[in-house]
Tab-separated table of C-alpha atoms in Angstrom:
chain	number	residue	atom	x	y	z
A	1	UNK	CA	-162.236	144.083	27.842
A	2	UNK	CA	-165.395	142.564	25.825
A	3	UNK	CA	-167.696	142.796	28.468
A	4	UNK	CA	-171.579	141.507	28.278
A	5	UNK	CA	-174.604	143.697	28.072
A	6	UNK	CA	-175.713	146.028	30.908
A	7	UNK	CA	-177.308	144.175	33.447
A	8	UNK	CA	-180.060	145.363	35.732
A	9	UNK	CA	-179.183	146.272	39.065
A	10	UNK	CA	-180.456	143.591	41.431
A	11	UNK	CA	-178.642	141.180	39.241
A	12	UNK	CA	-175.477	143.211	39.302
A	13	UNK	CA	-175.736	142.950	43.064
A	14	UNK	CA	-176.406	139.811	42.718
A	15	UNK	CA	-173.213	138.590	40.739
A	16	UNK	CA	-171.044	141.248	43.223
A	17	UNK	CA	-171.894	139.313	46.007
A	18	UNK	CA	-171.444	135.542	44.518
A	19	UNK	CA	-167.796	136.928	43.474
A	20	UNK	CA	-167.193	137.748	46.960
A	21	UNK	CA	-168.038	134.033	47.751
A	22	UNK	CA	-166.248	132.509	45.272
A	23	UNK	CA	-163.341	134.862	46.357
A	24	UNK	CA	-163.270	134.695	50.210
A	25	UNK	CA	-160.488	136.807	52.107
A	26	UNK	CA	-157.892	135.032	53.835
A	27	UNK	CA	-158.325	134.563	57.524
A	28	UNK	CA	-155.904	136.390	59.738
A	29	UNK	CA	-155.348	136.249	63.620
A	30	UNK	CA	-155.432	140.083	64.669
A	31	UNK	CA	-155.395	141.480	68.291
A	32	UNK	CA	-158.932	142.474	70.321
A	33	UNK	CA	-158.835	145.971	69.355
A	34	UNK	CA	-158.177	145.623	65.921
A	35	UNK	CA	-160.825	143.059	65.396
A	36	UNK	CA	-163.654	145.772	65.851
A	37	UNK	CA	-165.413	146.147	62.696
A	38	UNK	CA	-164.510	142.675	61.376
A	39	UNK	CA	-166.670	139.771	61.383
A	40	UNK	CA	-165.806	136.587	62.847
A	41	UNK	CA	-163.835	133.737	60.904
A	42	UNK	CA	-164.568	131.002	63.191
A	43	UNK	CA	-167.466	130.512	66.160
A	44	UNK	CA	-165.986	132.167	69.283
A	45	UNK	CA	-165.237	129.610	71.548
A	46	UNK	CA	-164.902	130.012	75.418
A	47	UNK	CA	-161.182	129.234	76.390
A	48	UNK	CA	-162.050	129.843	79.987
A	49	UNK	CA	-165.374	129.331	81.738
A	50	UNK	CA	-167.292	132.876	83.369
A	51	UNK	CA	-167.134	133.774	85.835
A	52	UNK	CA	-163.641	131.789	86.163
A	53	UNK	CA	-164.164	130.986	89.530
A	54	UNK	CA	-166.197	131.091	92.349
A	55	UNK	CA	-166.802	134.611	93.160
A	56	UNK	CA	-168.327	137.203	95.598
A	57	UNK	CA	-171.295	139.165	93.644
A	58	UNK	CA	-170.954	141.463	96.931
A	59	UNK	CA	-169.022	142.699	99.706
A	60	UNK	CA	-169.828	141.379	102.462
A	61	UNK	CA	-169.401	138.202	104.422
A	62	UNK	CA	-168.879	134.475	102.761
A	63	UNK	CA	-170.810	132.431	105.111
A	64	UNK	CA	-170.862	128.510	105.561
A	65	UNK	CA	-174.088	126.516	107.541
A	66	UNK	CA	-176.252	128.393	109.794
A	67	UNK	CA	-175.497	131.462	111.514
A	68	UNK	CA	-174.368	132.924	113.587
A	69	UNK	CA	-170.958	133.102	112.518
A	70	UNK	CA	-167.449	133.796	113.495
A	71	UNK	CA	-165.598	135.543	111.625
A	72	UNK	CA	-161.818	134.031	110.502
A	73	UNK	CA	-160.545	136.933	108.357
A	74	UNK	CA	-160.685	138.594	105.314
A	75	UNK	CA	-160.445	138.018	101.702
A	76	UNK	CA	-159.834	140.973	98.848
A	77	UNK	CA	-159.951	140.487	94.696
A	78	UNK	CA	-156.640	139.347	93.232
A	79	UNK	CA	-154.478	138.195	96.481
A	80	UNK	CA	-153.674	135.461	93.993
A	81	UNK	CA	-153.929	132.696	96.589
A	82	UNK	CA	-156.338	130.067	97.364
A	83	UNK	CA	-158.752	130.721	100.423
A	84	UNK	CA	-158.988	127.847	102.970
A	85	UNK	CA	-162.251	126.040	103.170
A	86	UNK	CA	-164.840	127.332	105.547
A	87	UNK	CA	-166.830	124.751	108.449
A	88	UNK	CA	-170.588	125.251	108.899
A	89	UNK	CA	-170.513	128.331	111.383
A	90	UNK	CA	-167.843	130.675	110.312
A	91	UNK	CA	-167.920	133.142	107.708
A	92	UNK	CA	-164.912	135.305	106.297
A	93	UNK	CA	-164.883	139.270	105.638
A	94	UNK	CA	-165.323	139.546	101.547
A	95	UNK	CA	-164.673	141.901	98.539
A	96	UNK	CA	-166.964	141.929	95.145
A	97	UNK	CA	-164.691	139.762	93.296
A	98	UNK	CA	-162.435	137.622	95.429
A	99	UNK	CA	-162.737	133.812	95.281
A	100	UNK	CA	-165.069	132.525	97.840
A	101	UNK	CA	-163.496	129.688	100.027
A	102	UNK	CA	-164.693	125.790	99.630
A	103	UNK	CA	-167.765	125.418	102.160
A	104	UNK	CA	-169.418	128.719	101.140
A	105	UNK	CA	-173.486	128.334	101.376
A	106	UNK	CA	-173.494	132.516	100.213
A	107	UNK	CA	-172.327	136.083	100.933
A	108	UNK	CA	-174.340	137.786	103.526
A	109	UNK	CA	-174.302	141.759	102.395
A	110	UNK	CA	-173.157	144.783	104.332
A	111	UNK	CA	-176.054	146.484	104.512
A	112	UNK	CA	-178.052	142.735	105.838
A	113	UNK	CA	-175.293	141.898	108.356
A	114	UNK	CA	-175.768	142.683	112.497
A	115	UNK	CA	-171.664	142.447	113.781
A	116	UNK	CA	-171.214	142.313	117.345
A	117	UNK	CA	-168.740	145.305	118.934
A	118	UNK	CA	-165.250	143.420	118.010
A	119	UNK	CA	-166.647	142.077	114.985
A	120	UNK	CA	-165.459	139.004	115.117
A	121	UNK	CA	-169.118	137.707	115.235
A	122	UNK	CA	-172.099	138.212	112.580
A	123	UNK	CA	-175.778	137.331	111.958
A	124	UNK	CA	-178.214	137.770	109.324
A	125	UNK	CA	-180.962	136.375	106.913
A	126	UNK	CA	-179.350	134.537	104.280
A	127	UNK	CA	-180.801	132.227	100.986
A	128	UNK	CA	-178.955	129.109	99.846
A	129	UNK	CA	-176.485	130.715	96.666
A	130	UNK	CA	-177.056	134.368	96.800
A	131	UNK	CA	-174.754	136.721	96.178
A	132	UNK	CA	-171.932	133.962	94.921
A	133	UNK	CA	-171.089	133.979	91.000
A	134	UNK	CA	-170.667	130.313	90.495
A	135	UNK	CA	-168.027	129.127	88.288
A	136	UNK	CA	-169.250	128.774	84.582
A	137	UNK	CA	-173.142	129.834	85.026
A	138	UNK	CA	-172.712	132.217	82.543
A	139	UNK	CA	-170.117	130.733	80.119
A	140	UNK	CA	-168.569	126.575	80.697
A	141	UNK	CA	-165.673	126.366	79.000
A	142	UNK	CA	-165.815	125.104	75.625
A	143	UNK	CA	-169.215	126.887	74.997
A	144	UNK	CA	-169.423	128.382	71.404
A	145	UNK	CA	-171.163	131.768	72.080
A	146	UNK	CA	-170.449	133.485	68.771
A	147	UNK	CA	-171.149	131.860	65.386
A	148	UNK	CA	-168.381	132.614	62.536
A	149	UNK	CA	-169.476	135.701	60.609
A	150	UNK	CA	-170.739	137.551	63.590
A	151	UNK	CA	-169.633	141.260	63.698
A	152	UNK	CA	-167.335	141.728	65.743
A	153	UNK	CA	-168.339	144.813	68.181
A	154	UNK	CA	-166.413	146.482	70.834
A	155	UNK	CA	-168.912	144.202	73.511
A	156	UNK	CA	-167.419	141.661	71.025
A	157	UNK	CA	-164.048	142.070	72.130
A	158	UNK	CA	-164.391	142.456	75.698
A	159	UNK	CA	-166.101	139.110	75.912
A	160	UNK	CA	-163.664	137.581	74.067
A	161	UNK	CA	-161.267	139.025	76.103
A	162	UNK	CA	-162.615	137.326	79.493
A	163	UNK	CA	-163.249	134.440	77.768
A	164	UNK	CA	-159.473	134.038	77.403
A	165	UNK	CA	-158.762	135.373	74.219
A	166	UNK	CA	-155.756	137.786	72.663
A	167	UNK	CA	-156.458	137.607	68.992
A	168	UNK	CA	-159.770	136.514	67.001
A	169	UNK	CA	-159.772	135.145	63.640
A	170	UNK	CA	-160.925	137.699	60.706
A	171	UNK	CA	-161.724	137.500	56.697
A	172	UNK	CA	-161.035	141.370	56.056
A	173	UNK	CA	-160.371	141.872	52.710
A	174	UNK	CA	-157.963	144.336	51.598
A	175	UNK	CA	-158.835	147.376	49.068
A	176	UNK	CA	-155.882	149.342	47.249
A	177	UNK	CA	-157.935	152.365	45.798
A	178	UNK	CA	-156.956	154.399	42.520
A	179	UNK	CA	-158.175	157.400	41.685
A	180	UNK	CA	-158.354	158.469	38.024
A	181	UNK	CA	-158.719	161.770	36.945
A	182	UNK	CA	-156.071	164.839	35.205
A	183	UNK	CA	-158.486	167.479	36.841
A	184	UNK	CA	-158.912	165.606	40.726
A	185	UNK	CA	-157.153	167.830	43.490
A	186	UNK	CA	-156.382	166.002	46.446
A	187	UNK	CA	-156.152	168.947	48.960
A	188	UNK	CA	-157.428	172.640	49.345
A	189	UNK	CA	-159.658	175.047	46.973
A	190	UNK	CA	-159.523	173.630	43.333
A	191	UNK	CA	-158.031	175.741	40.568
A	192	UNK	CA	-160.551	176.809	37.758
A	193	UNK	CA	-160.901	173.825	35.516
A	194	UNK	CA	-160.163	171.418	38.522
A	195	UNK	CA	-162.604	169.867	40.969
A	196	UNK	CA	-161.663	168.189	44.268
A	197	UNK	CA	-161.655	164.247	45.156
A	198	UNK	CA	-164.987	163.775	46.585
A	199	UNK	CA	-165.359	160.138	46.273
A	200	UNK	CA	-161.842	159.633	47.651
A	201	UNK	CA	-162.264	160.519	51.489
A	202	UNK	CA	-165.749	158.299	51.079
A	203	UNK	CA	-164.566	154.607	50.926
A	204	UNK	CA	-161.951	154.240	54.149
A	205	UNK	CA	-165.315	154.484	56.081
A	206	UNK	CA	-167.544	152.621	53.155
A	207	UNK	CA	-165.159	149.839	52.865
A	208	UNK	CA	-165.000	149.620	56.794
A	209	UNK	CA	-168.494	149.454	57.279
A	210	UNK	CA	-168.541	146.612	54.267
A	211	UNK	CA	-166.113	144.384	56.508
A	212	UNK	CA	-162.840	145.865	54.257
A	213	UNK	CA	-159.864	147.988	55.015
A	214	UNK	CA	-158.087	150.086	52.495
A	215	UNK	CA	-154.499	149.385	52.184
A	216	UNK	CA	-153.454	152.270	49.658
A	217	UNK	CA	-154.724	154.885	47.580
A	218	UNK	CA	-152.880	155.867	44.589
A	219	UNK	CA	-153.565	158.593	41.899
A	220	UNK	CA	-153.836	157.944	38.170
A	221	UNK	CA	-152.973	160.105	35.393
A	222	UNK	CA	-155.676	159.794	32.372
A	223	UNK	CA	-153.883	157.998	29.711
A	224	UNK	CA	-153.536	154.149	28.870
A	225	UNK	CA	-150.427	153.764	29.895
A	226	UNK	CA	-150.729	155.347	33.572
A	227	UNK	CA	-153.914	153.417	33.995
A	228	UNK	CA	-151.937	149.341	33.066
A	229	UNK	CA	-148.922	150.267	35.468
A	230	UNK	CA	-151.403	151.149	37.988
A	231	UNK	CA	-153.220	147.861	37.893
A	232	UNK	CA	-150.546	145.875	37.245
A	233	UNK	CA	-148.829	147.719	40.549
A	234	UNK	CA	-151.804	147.302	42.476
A	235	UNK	CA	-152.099	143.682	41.686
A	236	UNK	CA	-148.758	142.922	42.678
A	237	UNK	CA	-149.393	144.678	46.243
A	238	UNK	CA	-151.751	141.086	46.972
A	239	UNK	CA	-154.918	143.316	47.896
A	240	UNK	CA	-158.167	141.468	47.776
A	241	UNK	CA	-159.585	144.577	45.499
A	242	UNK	CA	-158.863	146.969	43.381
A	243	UNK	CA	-161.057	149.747	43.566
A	244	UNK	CA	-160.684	152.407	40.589
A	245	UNK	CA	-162.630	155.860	40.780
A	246	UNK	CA	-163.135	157.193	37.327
A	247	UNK	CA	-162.364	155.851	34.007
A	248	UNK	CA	-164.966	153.482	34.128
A	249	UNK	CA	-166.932	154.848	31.433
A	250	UNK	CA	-166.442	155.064	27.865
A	251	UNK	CA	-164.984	158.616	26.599
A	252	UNK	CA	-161.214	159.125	24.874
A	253	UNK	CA	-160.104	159.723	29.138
A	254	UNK	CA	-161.179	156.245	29.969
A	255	UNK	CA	-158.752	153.948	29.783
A	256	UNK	CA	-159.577	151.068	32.411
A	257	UNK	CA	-161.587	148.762	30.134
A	258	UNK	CA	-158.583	148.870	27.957
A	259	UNK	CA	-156.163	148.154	30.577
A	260	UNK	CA	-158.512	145.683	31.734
A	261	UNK	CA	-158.392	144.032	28.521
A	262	UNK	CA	-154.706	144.217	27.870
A	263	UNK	CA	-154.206	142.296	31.377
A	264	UNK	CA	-156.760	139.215	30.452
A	265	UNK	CA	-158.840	139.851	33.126
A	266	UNK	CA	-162.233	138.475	33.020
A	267	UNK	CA	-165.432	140.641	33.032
A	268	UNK	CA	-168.468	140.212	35.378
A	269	UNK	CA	-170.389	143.196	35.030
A	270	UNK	CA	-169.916	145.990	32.623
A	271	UNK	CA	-172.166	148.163	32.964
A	272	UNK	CA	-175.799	148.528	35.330
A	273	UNK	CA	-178.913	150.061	34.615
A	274	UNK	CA	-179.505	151.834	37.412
A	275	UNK	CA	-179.080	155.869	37.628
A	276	UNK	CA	-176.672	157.132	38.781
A	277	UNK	CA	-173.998	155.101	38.471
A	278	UNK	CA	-174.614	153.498	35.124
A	279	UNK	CA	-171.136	153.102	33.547
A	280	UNK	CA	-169.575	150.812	36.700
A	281	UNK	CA	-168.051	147.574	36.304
A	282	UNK	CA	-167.001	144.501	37.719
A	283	UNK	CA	-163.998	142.128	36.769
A	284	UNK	CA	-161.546	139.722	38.484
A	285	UNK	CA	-157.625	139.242	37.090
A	286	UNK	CA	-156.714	135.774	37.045
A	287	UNK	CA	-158.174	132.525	35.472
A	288	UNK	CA	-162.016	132.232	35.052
A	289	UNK	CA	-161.796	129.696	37.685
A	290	UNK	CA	-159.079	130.906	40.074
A	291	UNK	CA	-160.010	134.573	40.494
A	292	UNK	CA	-157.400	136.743	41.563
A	293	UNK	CA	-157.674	140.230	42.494
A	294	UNK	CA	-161.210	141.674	41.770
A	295	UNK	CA	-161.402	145.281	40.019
A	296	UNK	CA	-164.440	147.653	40.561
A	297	UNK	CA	-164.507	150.224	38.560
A	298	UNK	CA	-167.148	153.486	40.198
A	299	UNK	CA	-167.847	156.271	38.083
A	300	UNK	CA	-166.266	159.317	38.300
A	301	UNK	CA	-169.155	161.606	39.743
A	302	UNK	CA	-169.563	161.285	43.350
A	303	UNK	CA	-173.041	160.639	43.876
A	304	UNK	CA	-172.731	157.835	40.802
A	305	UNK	CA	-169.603	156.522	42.410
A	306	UNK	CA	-171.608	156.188	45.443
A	307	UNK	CA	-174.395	154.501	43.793
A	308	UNK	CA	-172.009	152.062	42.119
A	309	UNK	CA	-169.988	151.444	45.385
A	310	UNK	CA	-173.201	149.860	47.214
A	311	UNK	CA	-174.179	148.180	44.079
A	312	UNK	CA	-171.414	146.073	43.496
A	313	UNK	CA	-167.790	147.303	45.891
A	314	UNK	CA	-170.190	147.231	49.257
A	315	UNK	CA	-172.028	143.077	48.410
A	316	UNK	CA	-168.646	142.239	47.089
A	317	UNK	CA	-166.719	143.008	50.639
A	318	UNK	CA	-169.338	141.548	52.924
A	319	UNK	CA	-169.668	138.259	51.054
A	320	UNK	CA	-165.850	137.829	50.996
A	321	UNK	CA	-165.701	138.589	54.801
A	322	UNK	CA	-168.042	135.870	55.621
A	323	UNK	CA	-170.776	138.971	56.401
A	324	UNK	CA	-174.492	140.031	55.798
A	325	UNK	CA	-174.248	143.324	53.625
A	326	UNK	CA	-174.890	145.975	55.575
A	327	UNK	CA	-176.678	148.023	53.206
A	328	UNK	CA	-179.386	145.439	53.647
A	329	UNK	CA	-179.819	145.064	57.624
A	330	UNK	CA	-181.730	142.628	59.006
A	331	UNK	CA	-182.504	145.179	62.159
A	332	UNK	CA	-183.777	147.943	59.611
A	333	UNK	CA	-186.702	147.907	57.388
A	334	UNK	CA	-185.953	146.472	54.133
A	335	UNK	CA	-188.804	148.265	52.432
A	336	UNK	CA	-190.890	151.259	53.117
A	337	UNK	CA	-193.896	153.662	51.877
A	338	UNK	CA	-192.112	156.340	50.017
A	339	UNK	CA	-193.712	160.107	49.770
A	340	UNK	CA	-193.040	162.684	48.008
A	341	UNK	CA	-192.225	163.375	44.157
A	342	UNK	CA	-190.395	160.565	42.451
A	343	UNK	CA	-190.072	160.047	38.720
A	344	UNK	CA	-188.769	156.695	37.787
A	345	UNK	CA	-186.420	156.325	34.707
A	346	UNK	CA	-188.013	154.863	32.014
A	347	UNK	CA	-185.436	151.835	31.328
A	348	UNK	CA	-183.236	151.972	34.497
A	349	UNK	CA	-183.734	151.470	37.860
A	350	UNK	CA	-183.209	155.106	39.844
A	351	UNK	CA	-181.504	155.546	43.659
A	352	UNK	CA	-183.066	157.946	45.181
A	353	UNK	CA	-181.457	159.699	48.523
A	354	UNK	CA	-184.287	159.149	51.670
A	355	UNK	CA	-184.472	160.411	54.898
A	356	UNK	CA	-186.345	157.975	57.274
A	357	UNK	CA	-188.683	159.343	59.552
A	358	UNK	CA	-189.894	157.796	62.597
A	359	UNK	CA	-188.935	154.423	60.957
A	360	UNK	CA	-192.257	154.423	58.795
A	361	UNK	CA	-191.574	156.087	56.156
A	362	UNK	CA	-188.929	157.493	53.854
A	363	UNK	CA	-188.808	160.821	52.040
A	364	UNK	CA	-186.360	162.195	49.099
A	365	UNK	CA	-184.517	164.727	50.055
A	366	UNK	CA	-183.107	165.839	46.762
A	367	UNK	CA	-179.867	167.291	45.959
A	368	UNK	CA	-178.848	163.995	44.555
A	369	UNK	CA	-177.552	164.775	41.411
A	370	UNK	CA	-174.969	162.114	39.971
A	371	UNK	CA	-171.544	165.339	40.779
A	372	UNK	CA	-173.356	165.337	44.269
A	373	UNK	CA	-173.122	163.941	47.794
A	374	UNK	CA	-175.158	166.544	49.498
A	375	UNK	CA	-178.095	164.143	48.956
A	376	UNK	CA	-176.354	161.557	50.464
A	377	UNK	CA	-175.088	163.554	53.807
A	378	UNK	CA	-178.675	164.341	54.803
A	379	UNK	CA	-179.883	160.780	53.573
A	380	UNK	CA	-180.374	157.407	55.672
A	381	UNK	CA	-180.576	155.337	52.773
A	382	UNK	CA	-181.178	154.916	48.675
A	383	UNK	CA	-185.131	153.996	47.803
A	384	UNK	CA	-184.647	151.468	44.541
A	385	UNK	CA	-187.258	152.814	42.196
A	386	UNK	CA	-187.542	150.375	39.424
A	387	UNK	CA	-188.887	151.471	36.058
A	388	UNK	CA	-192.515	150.046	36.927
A	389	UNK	CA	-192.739	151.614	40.019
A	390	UNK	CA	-196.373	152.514	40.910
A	391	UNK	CA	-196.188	154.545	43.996
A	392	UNK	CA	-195.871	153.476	47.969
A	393	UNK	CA	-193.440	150.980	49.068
A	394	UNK	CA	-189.364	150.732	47.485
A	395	UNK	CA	-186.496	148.518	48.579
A	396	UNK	CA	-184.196	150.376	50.876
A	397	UNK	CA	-180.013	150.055	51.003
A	398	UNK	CA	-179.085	151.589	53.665
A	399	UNK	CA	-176.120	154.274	53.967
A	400	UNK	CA	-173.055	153.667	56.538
A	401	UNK	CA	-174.612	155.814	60.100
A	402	UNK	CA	-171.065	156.938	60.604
């Protein structure tokens, strides 16, 4: 794969997120409590008004005209029938939640009502619609409440749910995962000469927080032809992406450009200049213009891979869900004073793991070598130090909170 020269790392950001535009994730109906996570495909639309009917807001007594009143019965949440209508002077015994009956001026409270000994009489101080949840004053029917691309919260789907709703339409693009790599364990203490999958257990929860949802994750023996049946196996599963850890460099164990090559796919990005994460890549199979699966290829270090996953796997995700990326925010600050040593790169543009304090400011707090995530587990977010950088403010990309 002849790809073109290394790009600079807003602009590989940049193209990430126009593929994920130009390659949107089909929409699929799922149920409530898988939506979570997701972001909306369509405005959510009220299929049933709230409240859904007139309602007591207390228990007490539904009360028509002036008082006193006599009292005709009582009324309890779900009987499932229709009250009768109330006349000026009589009032009915009421539950939070049961329908109030046609005639109803409000519900006198409990703790404001005076009964007389066989209860079947009460008084009180009452105000014209108190206590009564009207039919539709928070929600009419038809009322869009949500706009489409809206993250879809757990609040999310418990207002969809009273607003009528089973399933909600969802772009969440699919991500079959590959991990390269002769010396990668998958599981306990490493042998000598082996080193366990860091970067692995690090993108169910990446590509969740992105608006994504991994699908598979297979593991890839370093030579050629390991690495084409993989892709070629991967592309026929229909994923959205195809996200390969390792082998996205250029030494004699690094066979996806090759691969790459051999299946015609087109290349995007091939290379960034940021540190870590330089050798990463971006490509799509398919015709120039009809993408089909898109391949991201992370480094095989784990802080790199890291670094490359929120350059180009994390913008790609969001824009095909119809999302903002959530490594930039809009409720956190985009940019803040940074102190403490930093040394930018001469040519590239350097990540650097921060810990925000007090939300006005950000300090390194090391360890973030490209072979390691401790950096990243005590960090809040990456400060983008360009090679000019003169001190005090940096871009921030913010790290998944869990």
């Amino acid at each position: 794969m002849a790809g073109d020269a290394v790009v600079p790392w807003t602009a590989a950001r940049a193209a990430a997120q126009n593929l994920g535009v130009r390659c949107p994730a089909a929409v699929r109906l799922v149920a409530l409590d898988d939506a979570v996570g997701a972001a909306l495909a369509a405005d959510l639309v009220a299929l049933v008004g709230t409240p859904a009917y007139d309602a007591a807001a207390m228990d007490g007594y539904a009360v028509a005209g002036r008082g006193p009143w006599v009292v005709r019965g009582r009324l309890l949440a779900g009987s499932g029938e229709p009250p009768p209508d109330l006349r000026p002077g009589e009032a009915v015994e009421i539950a939070t939640g049961a329908p109030v009956p046609g005639g109803t001026e409000a519900v006198l409270p409990y703790e404001s009502a005076v009964c007389d000994d066989a209860a079947t009489r009460v008084r009180g101080e009452i105000e014209p619609g108190r206590h009564v949840r009207w039919a539709g004053e928070d929600t009419r029917p038809g009322a869009s409440v949500l706009a489409e691309g809206a993250v879809i919260t757990p609040a999310t789907a418990g207002l969809a749910a009273s607003l009528g709703h089973d399933r909600l339409p969802v772009r969440r693009p699919t991500v079959d995962v590959l991990v390269s790599g002769d010396e990668i364990t998958a599981a306990g203490i490493p042998a000598h000469g082996r080193v366990r999958d860091a970067i692995g257990p690090v993108l169910p929860g990446l590509v969740r927080w992105a608006g994504g949802e991994v699908v598979g994750v297979g593991r890839v023996a370093d030579t050629f032809g390991d690495m084409l049946a993989a892709l070629r196996s991967s592309a026929d599963t229909k994923a959205d992406v195809i996200a390969v850890c390792g082998a996205s460099s250029k030494g004699p164990a690094d066979h996806l450009r090759d691969a790459l090559g051999t299946l015609g796919a087109t290349p995007v990005v091939d290379g960034v200049a940021c540190r870590p994460g330089h050798p990463q890549l971006l490509a799509h199979l398919g015709e120039p213009s009809s993408p089909g699966p898109v391949v991201v290829g992370l480094p095989g270090n784990p802080n790199a891979a890291l670094v490359a996953a929120l350059t180009l796997l994390a913008p790609l995700l969001a824009a095909a869900a119809g999302r903002p990326d959530p490594g930039s925010d809009s409720a956190l600050p985009a940019a803040l004073p940074v102190e403490g040593e930093v040394r930018p790169h001469h040519r590239d543009t350097r990540l650097v793991a921060v810990r925000v304090e007090s939300g006005r400011v950000a300090r390194p707090v090391g360890h973030d070598r490209p072979g390691s995530l401790r950096g990243a587990a005590m960090a809040d977010a990456f400060a983008v130090i360009p090679p000019d950088w003169r001190g005090s403010s940096a871009r921030l990309v913010w790290l998944p909170a869990g």
